[in-house]
Structures are given as C-alpha cells and as structure tokens.
Coordinates of C-alpha atoms and ligand atoms in Angstrom, one line a residue:
X109 CA -11.0 -17.8 17.6
X110 CA -11.8 -21.4 18.4
X111 CA -9.6 -24.3 19.4
X112 CA -5.8 -23.8 19.2
X113 CA -6.1 -20.3 18.0
X114 CA -7.7 -19.3 21.3
X115 CA -4.5 -20.1 23.1
X116 CA -2.5 -18.3 20.4
X117 CA -4.6 -15.2 21.0
X118 CA -4.4 -15.4 24.8
X119 CA -0.6 -15.8 24.8
X120 CA -0.4 -12.9 22.4
X121 CA -2.6 -10.8 24.6
X122 CA -0.1 -10.0 27.3
X123 CA 2.5 -9.0 24.8
X124 CA 0.0 -7.0 22.9
X125 CA -1.1 -5.1 26.0
X126 CA 2.5 -4.2 26.6
X127 CA 2.8 -2.9 23.1
X128 CA -0.3 -0.8 23.6
X129 CA 1.0 0.6 26.8
X130 CA 4.3 1.5 25.2
X131 CA 2.3 3.1 22.4
X132 CA 0.2 5.2 24.8
X133 CA 3.4 6.4 26.5
X134 CA 5.0 7.5 23.2
X135 CA 1.8 8.6 21.5
X136 CA 2.3 12.4 21.9
X137 CA 5.8 12.3 20.3
X138 CA 4.7 10.2 17.3
X139 CA 1.6 12.3 16.6
X140 CA 3.5 15.5 16.4
X141 CA 6.3 14.1 14.3
X142 CA 4.2 12.3 11.6
X143 CA 0.8 13.7 11.1
X144 CA 1.2 17.3 9.9
X145 CA 0.1 17.5 6.3
X146 CA -1.3 21.0 6.3
X147 CA 0.8 22.0 3.3
X148 CA -0.6 19.4 0.9
X149 CA -3.1 20.8 -1.6
X150 CA -5.3 19.4 -4.4
X151 CA -4.1 21.9 -7.0
X152 CA -0.4 21.7 -6.1
X153 CA 0.7 21.0 -9.7
X154 CA -2.0 23.1 -11.4
X155 CA 0.5 25.7 -12.7
X156 CA 3.8 23.8 -12.7
X157 CA 2.7 20.4 -14.2
X158 CA -1.0 20.5 -15.0
X159 CA -0.9 17.1 -16.8
X160 CA 0.8 15.2 -13.9
X161 CA -2.3 13.3 -12.8
X162 CA -3.2 12.5 -16.4
X163 CA 0.2 11.2 -17.3
X164 CA 0.3 8.9 -14.2
X165 CA -3.2 7.7 -14.9
X166 CA -2.5 6.8 -18.5
X167 CA 0.8 5.2 -17.7
X168 CA -0.9 3.1 -15.0
X169 CA -3.7 2.2 -17.4
X170 CA -1.3 0.8 -19.9
X171 CA 0.9 -0.9 -17.3
X172 CA -2.1 -2.6 -15.6
X173 CA -3.6 -3.7 -18.9
X174 CA -0.3 -5.5 -19.9
X175 CA 0.2 -6.8 -16.3
X176 CA -2.6 -6.7 -13.8
X177 CA -0.2 -7.4 -11.0
X178 CA 1.1 -3.9 -11.3
X179 CA -1.9 -2.3 -9.6
X180 CA -1.8 -4.2 -6.3
X181 CA 2.0 -3.9 -6.3
X182 CA 2.0 -0.1 -6.4
X183 CA -0.8 0.2 -3.9
X184 CA 1.2 -1.7 -1.4
X185 CA 4.4 0.2 -2.2
X186 CA 2.6 3.5 -1.3
X187 CA 1.5 1.9 2.1
X188 CA 5.1 0.7 2.8
X189 CA 6.3 4.2 1.9
X190 CA 3.9 6.0 4.2
X191 CA 4.6 3.8 7.2
X192 CA 8.3 4.6 7.3
X193 CA 9.2 8.3 7.9
X194 CA 5.9 9.3 6.2
X195 CA 5.0 9.2 2.5
X196 CA 8.3 10.5 1.2
X197 CA 9.5 8.1 -1.4
X198 CA 12.0 6.6 1.0
X199 CA 11.0 3.1 0.0
X200 CA 12.2 3.8 -3.6
X201 CA 15.8 4.5 -2.8
X202 CA 18.3 1.9 -3.9
X203 CA 21.1 0.6 -1.7
X204 CA 24.6 1.8 -2.5
X205 CA 28.0 1.0 -1.0
X206 CA 27.5 3.9 1.5
X207 CA 23.8 4.0 1.8
X208 CA 21.3 1.4 3.1
X209 CA 17.7 1.9 2.0
X210 CA 14.5 0.0 2.9
X211 CA 14.3 -2.5 0.1
X212 CA 16.0 -5.3 2.1
X213 CA 13.7 -4.9 5.1
X214 CA 11.8 -8.1 6.1
X215 CA 8.4 -6.9 4.8
X216 CA 9.9 -5.6 1.5
X217 CA 12.6 -8.1 0.3
X218 CA 11.4 -10.5 -2.4
X219 CA 8.0 -9.0 -1.8
X220 CA 7.7 -5.4 -3.1
X221 CA 7.8 -5.2 -6.9
X222 CA 7.0 -2.7 -9.5
X223 CA 10.0 -0.3 -9.1
X224 CA 10.5 -0.5 -12.9
X225 CA 7.0 0.8 -13.4
X226 CA 7.7 3.7 -11.1
X227 CA 10.9 4.5 -13.1
X228 CA 8.9 4.5 -16.3
X229 CA 6.2 6.8 -15.0
X230 CA 8.8 9.1 -13.5
X231 CA 10.6 9.4 -16.9
X232 CA 7.4 10.5 -18.6
X233 CA 6.8 13.1 -15.8
X234 CA 10.4 14.3 -16.2
X235 CA 10.0 14.8 -20.0
X236 CA 6.8 16.8 -19.5
X237 CA 7.9 19.0 -16.5
X238 CA 11.5 18.3 -15.3
X239 CA 12.2 18.4 -11.6
X240 CA 8.6 19.2 -10.5
X241 CA 6.6 16.1 -9.5
X242 CA 8.0 14.2 -6.4
X243 CA 8.3 10.4 -6.4
X244 CA 6.2 10.4 -3.2
X245 CA 3.3 12.1 -5.0
X246 CA 3.8 9.8 -8.0
X247 CA 3.2 6.8 -5.6
X248 CA 0.1 8.4 -4.0
X249 CA -1.5 9.1 -7.4
X250 CA -0.5 5.6 -8.8
X251 CA -2.1 3.9 -5.7
X252 CA -5.3 5.8 -6.3
X253 CA -5.2 4.8 -10.0
X254 CA -4.5 1.1 -9.1
X255 CA -7.7 1.1 -7.0
X256 CA -9.9 2.8 -9.7
X257 CA -8.5 0.5 -12.4
X258 CA -9.6 -2.5 -10.4
X259 CA -13.2 -1.1 -10.0
X260 CA -12.7 0.6 -6.6
X261 CA -13.6 4.1 -5.4
X262 CA -12.1 7.5 -6.5
X263 CA -10.7 10.1 -4.2
X264 CA -8.9 13.4 -4.6
X265 CA -5.2 13.1 -3.7
X266 CA -3.7 16.1 -1.8
X267 CA -0.3 16.8 -3.3
X268 CA 3.0 18.5 -2.6
X269 CA 4.9 15.8 -0.8
X270 CA 8.7 16.0 -0.9
X271 CA 11.1 13.1 -1.5
X272 CA 13.3 12.2 1.5
X273 CA 17.0 12.5 1.7
X274 CA 17.1 9.5 4.0
X275 CA 15.6 6.1 4.5
X276 CA 15.2 3.8 7.5
X277 CA 15.8 0.1 7.2
X278 CA 15.2 -0.1 11.0
X279 CA 11.8 1.5 10.9
X280 CA 10.8 -0.5 7.8
X281 CA 11.5 -3.6 9.9
X282 CA 9.7 -2.3 13.0
X283 CA 6.9 -0.1 11.9
X284 CA 5.3 -2.0 9.0
X285 CA 2.7 -4.5 10.3
X286 CA 3.4 -8.2 9.8
X287 CA 1.0 -11.0 8.8
X288 CA 1.5 -13.0 12.0
X289 CA 1.0 -10.1 14.4
X290 CA -2.0 -10.1 16.8
X291 CA -4.8 -7.5 16.7
X292 CA -3.5 -5.2 19.4
X293 CA -0.1 -5.0 17.8
X294 CA -1.7 -4.3 14.4
X295 CA -3.9 -1.6 15.9
X296 CA -0.9 0.0 17.8
X297 CA 1.1 0.2 14.6
X298 CA -1.7 2.1 12.9
X299 CA -2.3 4.3 15.9
X300 CA 1.4 5.1 16.0
X301 CA 1.0 6.6 12.5
X302 CA -2.0 8.7 13.6
X303 CA -4.5 6.2 12.0
X304 CA -7.5 4.8 13.8
X305 CA -8.8 1.2 14.2
X306 CA -11.5 2.1 11.6
X307 CA -8.7 3.3 9.2
X308 CA -6.9 0.0 9.8
X309 CA -10.0 -2.2 9.0
X310 CA -10.9 -0.1 6.0
X311 CA -7.3 -0.1 4.6
X312 CA -7.0 -3.8 5.1
X313 CA -9.7 -4.0 2.4
X314 CA -6.8 -3.4 0.0
X315 CA -6.4 -7.2 0.3
X316 CA -9.4 -7.5 -2.0
X317 CA -6.8 -7.5 -4.8
X318 CA -3.3 -8.9 -5.1
X319 CA -1.4 -11.9 -3.9
X320 CA 0.6 -13.2 -1.0
X321 CA 3.5 -15.7 -0.9
X322 CA 3.3 -19.0 0.8
X323 CA 5.8 -17.8 3.4
X324 CA 3.3 -15.1 4.5
X325 CA 0.4 -17.4 5.1
X326 CA 1.9 -20.8 6.0
X327 CA 1.4 -20.3 9.7
X328 CA -2.3 -19.6 9.1
X329 CA -3.1 -22.6 7.0
X330 CA -1.2 -25.0 9.2
X331 CA -2.7 -23.2 12.2
X332 CA -6.2 -22.0 12.8
X333 CA -7.6 -21.9 9.3
X334 CA -9.3 -25.2 9.9
X335 CA -11.2 -23.8 12.9
X336 CA -12.4 -20.7 11.3
X337 CA -13.4 -21.9 7.8
X338 CA -16.0 -24.5 6.9
X339 CA -14.6 -24.8 3.4
X340 CA -12.2 -27.8 3.6
X341 CA -11.7 -27.6 -0.2
X342 CA -10.1 -24.2 0.0
X343 CA -7.8 -25.3 2.8
X344 CA -6.7 -28.3 0.8
X345 CA -6.0 -26.2 -2.2
X346 CA -3.9 -23.8 -0.2
X347 CA -2.0 -26.6 1.5
X348 CA -1.2 -28.2 -1.9
X349 CA 0.3 -25.0 -3.3
X350 CA 2.0 -24.2 0.0
X351 CA 3.5 -27.3 1.6
X352 CA 4.8 -27.2 5.1
X353 CA 8.5 -27.0 4.2
X354 CA 8.9 -25.8 0.6
X355 CA 7.6 -23.5 -2.2
X356 CA 8.0 -20.3 0.0
X357 CA 7.7 -18.1 -3.0
X358 CA 4.5 -19.6 -4.5
X359 CA 1.7 -17.1 -4.5
X360 CA -2.1 -17.1 -4.2
X361 CA -4.8 -14.5 -4.3
X362 CA -5.5 -12.7 -1.1
X363 CA -9.2 -12.7 -2.0
X364 CA -10.0 -16.1 -3.4
X365 CA -13.6 -15.1 -4.4
X366 CA -13.1 -12.0 -6.7
X367 CA -9.2 -11.7 -6.8
X368 CA -8.8 -8.9 -9.3
X369 CA -11.9 -6.9 -8.5
X370 CA -11.7 -4.1 -5.9
X371 CA -14.9 -4.9 -4.0
X372 CA -16.0 -5.8 -0.5
X373 CA -15.7 -9.6 -0.9
X374 CA -12.6 -9.6 1.2
X375 CA -14.8 -8.9 4.3
X376 CA -17.3 -11.6 3.3
X377 CA -14.3 -14.0 3.3
X378 CA -13.4 -12.9 6.8
X379 CA -16.9 -13.6 8.0
X380 CA -16.6 -17.1 6.5
X381 CA -13.3 -17.6 8.3
X382 CA -11.4 -17.5 5.0
X383 CA -9.0 -14.6 5.4
X384 CA -5.7 -15.7 3.9
X385 CA -3.3 -13.9 6.3
X386 CA -3.5 -14.3 10.1
X387 CA -3.6 -10.5 10.3
X388 CA -6.7 -10.5 8.0
X389 CA -8.6 -13.1 10.0
X390 CA -7.7 -11.3 13.3
X391 CA -10.0 -8.5 12.4
X392 CA -13.0 -10.8 12.6
X393 CA -11.9 -13.7 14.8
X394 CA -9.7 -12.2 17.6
X395 CA -11.3 -12.6 21.0
X396 CA -10.7 -8.9 21.6
X397 CA -12.0 -7.6 18.3
X398 CA -15.3 -6.1 19.4
X399 CA -14.9 -3.0 17.3
X400 CA -13.2 -4.6 14.3
X401 CA -15.9 -7.4 14.1
X402 CA -18.6 -4.7 13.8
X403 CA -16.7 -2.9 11.0
X404 CA -16.0 -6.1 9.1
X405 CA -19.7 -7.1 9.2
X406 CA -20.7 -3.6 8.1
X407 CA -18.2 -3.5 5.2
X408 CA -19.3 -7.1 4.1
X409 CA -22.9 -5.9 4.0
X410 CA -22.4 -2.5 2.5
X411 CA -19.8 -1.8 -0.2
X412 CA -20.7 1.9 -0.4
X413 CA -19.8 2.4 3.2
X414 CA -16.6 0.4 2.7
X415 CA -15.7 2.6 -0.4
X416 CA -16.4 5.8 1.5
X417 CA -14.3 4.8 4.5
X418 CA -11.6 3.4 2.3
X419 CA -11.1 6.5 0.3
X420 CA -11.2 8.7 3.4
X421 CA -8.6 6.5 5.1
X422 CA -6.4 6.5 2.0
X423 CA -6.3 10.3 2.2
X424 CA -5.4 10.1 5.9
X425 CA -2.6 7.5 5.2
X426 CA -1.3 9.6 2.3
X427 CA -1.2 12.6 4.6
X428 CA 1.4 11.1 6.8
X429 CA 4.3 13.4 5.8
X430 CA 7.9 13.5 6.6
X431 CA 8.4 16.5 8.9
X432 CA 12.0 16.9 7.6
X433 CA 10.9 17.9 4.1
X434 CA 13.2 17.0 1.3
X435 CA 13.5 17.5 -2.5
X436 CA 12.0 16.4 -5.8
X437 CA 14.3 13.6 -7.0
X438 CA 15.2 13.4 -10.6
X439 CA 15.5 9.7 -10.4
X440 CA 13.3 7.9 -7.7
X441 CA 16.1 5.5 -6.9
X442 CA 18.7 8.0 -5.9
X443 CA 18.9 11.3 -4.0
X444 CA 19.8 14.3 -6.1
Ligands
HEM554 C1 -3.2 -4.5 8.5 C2 -1.9 -4.7 8.3 C3 -1.3 -5.3 7.1 C4 -0.5 -6.4 7.0 C5 -0.1 -7.3 8.2 C6 -0.3 -6.7 5.6 C7 0.5 -7.7 5.2 C8 0.6 -8.1 3.8 C9 1.3 -9.2 3.3 C10 2.1 -10.2 4.2 C11 1.2 -9.3 2.0 C12 1.7 -10.4 1.1 C13 3.2 -10.1 0.8 C14 3.9 -11.2 0.2 O1 3.6 -12.4 0.6 O2 4.9 -11.0 -0.6 C15 0.4 -8.2 1.6 C16 0.0 -7.9 0.3 C17 -0.7 -6.8 0.0 N1 -1.0 -5.7 0.8 FE1 -1.0 -5.7 2.8 N2 -0.8 -5.7 4.9 C18 -1.5 -4.9 5.7 C19 -2.2 -3.7 5.3 C20 -2.2 -3.2 4.0 C21 -2.6 -1.9 3.6 C22 -3.0 -0.8 4.6 C23 -2.5 -1.8 2.3 C24 -2.7 -0.7 1.4 C25 -3.2 0.5 1.7 C26 -2.1 -3.1 1.8 C27 -2.0 -3.5 0.5 C28 -1.6 -4.7 0.1 C29 -1.7 -5.2 -1.3 C30 -2.3 -4.4 -2.5 C31 -1.1 -6.5 -1.4 C32 -0.9 -7.3 -2.6 C33 0.5 -7.0 -3.2 C34 0.8 -7.8 -4.5 O3 -0.1 -8.3 -5.1 O4 2.0 -7.7 -4.9 N3 -1.9 -3.9 2.9 N4 0.1 -7.4 2.8

C-alpha cells in the first residue's frame, strides 16, 4: 500500500511473521483435530428426512423475499460457526446462568443477526421429521441458499454434522478473523482451519453481499482508503455516514457497486482500491500479497472461475467438523 499504509503494513509484518511461525509449530495438531469430515455424505437425510433441503430452501426464499438482509446474515453465521470448534451449531447456543456461549464474543456481539430465522426454519424441520436434522446442517444448507438466492453459484452440501454440547467464547474471540488484521494473520487463521490462501481469497468474495457497521471500517476510511482509491466521492460518502467519533452502528454495503447481487464486483472494487474493510483491501494492496493479488485479479476478470473456487471452498469450510461429535438439538439455542 502507498503512503501511511506502507508503515502500517511494515509494522504489522514482524507481528504477522511471528503469528505464522506459531501457526507452523502448531499446524499438525490443528489439522488433525479439525479437518476430518469423512463421515459427511450428500444423501445423509435421504431416508430420514428427504424434504430437509427443500424445507430449508423454501423457508429461506420467503425469509429473504421479506427481508433481503437475512441471506448475508445466515451466510456469515455459518462462517462464524465453522471457525469455532468446527461447523457444529455452537454459535447458536444462548448464554444461561451456568453456560457461556459465543454470542457475546467480539466478532459476534451486535453483529450476528438472524437467530430468529434459524428458529423458524428449525421448527418447520422438527414438525416434518422430529430430532433428525442438526442445526449445524441447517446453517450449512441455509448459507448455500443465501448465495443462490442472491444470484451466486450452487453446490452440493455434504451433510451429517452433529450439534455440539459445548461452545467456546475464547475461540470465538481468537479464531475468527478481524477486519483490522494484516494479511499474514488472516492467512494464518484460515490455514489453522485447514483452509488455503486461495480458499481465503475466494471466501472473502462473500463480501459481495451484506453490510458492515461503521465500527468495522472506521480505521480504514480514516486511514489508507484515500491512498488506495481514486474515487473521492465514495470516501466522502463513507465519512459522512461514519464520523470519526459517533454512529458506530450505522451500516453500509460491503460492495458499493452491486450490493445485493452475488457477483465478482467485490474483486473489481479491490482492484480500484475500494474494499470497505481493511481486511478486504489487504488482499490486493498488502506489500506481501503476491499470491492474493493474482487471485483477486483473476476473480475480478472471470466470474466463472470465482464461482467455481467459491463453491469448492464453501464445501471445504463446511467440512470443518467438530471431532467430539454431538447430538441433534431439538432447539438450536439449547443443548438437549
Ligand atoms: C477474511 C476474513 C474475514 C473478515 C476479517 C471478515 C470480517 C467481517 C466484518 C467485520 C463484517 C461486518 C460485520 C459488522 O460490521 O457487523 C463482515 C460481514 C460479512 N461477512 Fe465477513 N469476514 C471475513 C470472511 C468472511 C467469510 C469467509 C464469509 C463467508 C463465508 C463472510 C461473510 C460475511 C457476510 C455475508 C457479511 C455481511 C453480513 C451482514 O450483512 O449482516 N466473511 N465480515
């Protein structure tokens, strides 16, 4: 990046290299504990709940048509589920007096929404086939539907995940990537889940839909946005809706060109220096982003390649399973 952002990146570099080193040291352990999804199958509910996918799809269709924010919300919820203990519905558990879940973790609090929609879909599944379809599978299928309903690619979702009997507030705070983290930290966090740099760049394309709060992108617009983008008008607009010291909860679209369409415009924005989050722009503007720059350019030029990589990467992310197994919850918010 140019100007002030260059020093930002250089100062981050040392810390990032340390993170990468730590990751390499712990790599073996992490891989074994989180990447074994051999038991997931495409026809898992063929006999026990053959209408499961159809029910989820039609529920998502009506939810998204009455509130288009639902799609991006559930897509992100699946991601935050998978990055903590694997895709096991841990993100859905409510806090109680004796149990602390993940909902109050930094990346989730005031930011993850749509739990009511999950409840509604789950109640339809329970009336069709009680105690059969896990909340973790519900999220994986709803995320795929969210993408399709916004015009994105289709993929077959391997199924058979179990819902956890635990959650980790600590891991939700440490493992989920943050918008102000540098490229090496972001890459390390994906590698730690068994996902490659290509997976990370492709999955970041999820930011072609949905919104971010002012508090998530303030550092970027009062930082290096001016050096990366030539469009002063867009920066002025962002600063107006997100002043330096107030309106933390104001939101704006992550992809300002085609905000509700699942397309490759997000990558075109990065090439123009107009990624909303620091973490988005890092993929194209980081001084160490040799591989990521190539991928961003490729996806900006060719939406079919982006769609292919995206669907493959979504399957890989969805295959991060919780090695401790679990149950099929009756209610996604509480353990049975
Ligand atoms: C590369 C690392 C990533 C970082 C640092 C990141 C960070 C963020 C942040 C800060 C927001 C805005 C939240 C808010 O302000 O309330 C956001 C929104 C979103 N993220 Fe990511 N994200 C990353 C990767 C992903 C992935 C892998 C997916 C899905 C597979 C995803 C899906 C979404 C979606 C759909 C939204 C919009 C949510 C909404 O409209 O409510 N993100 N992300």
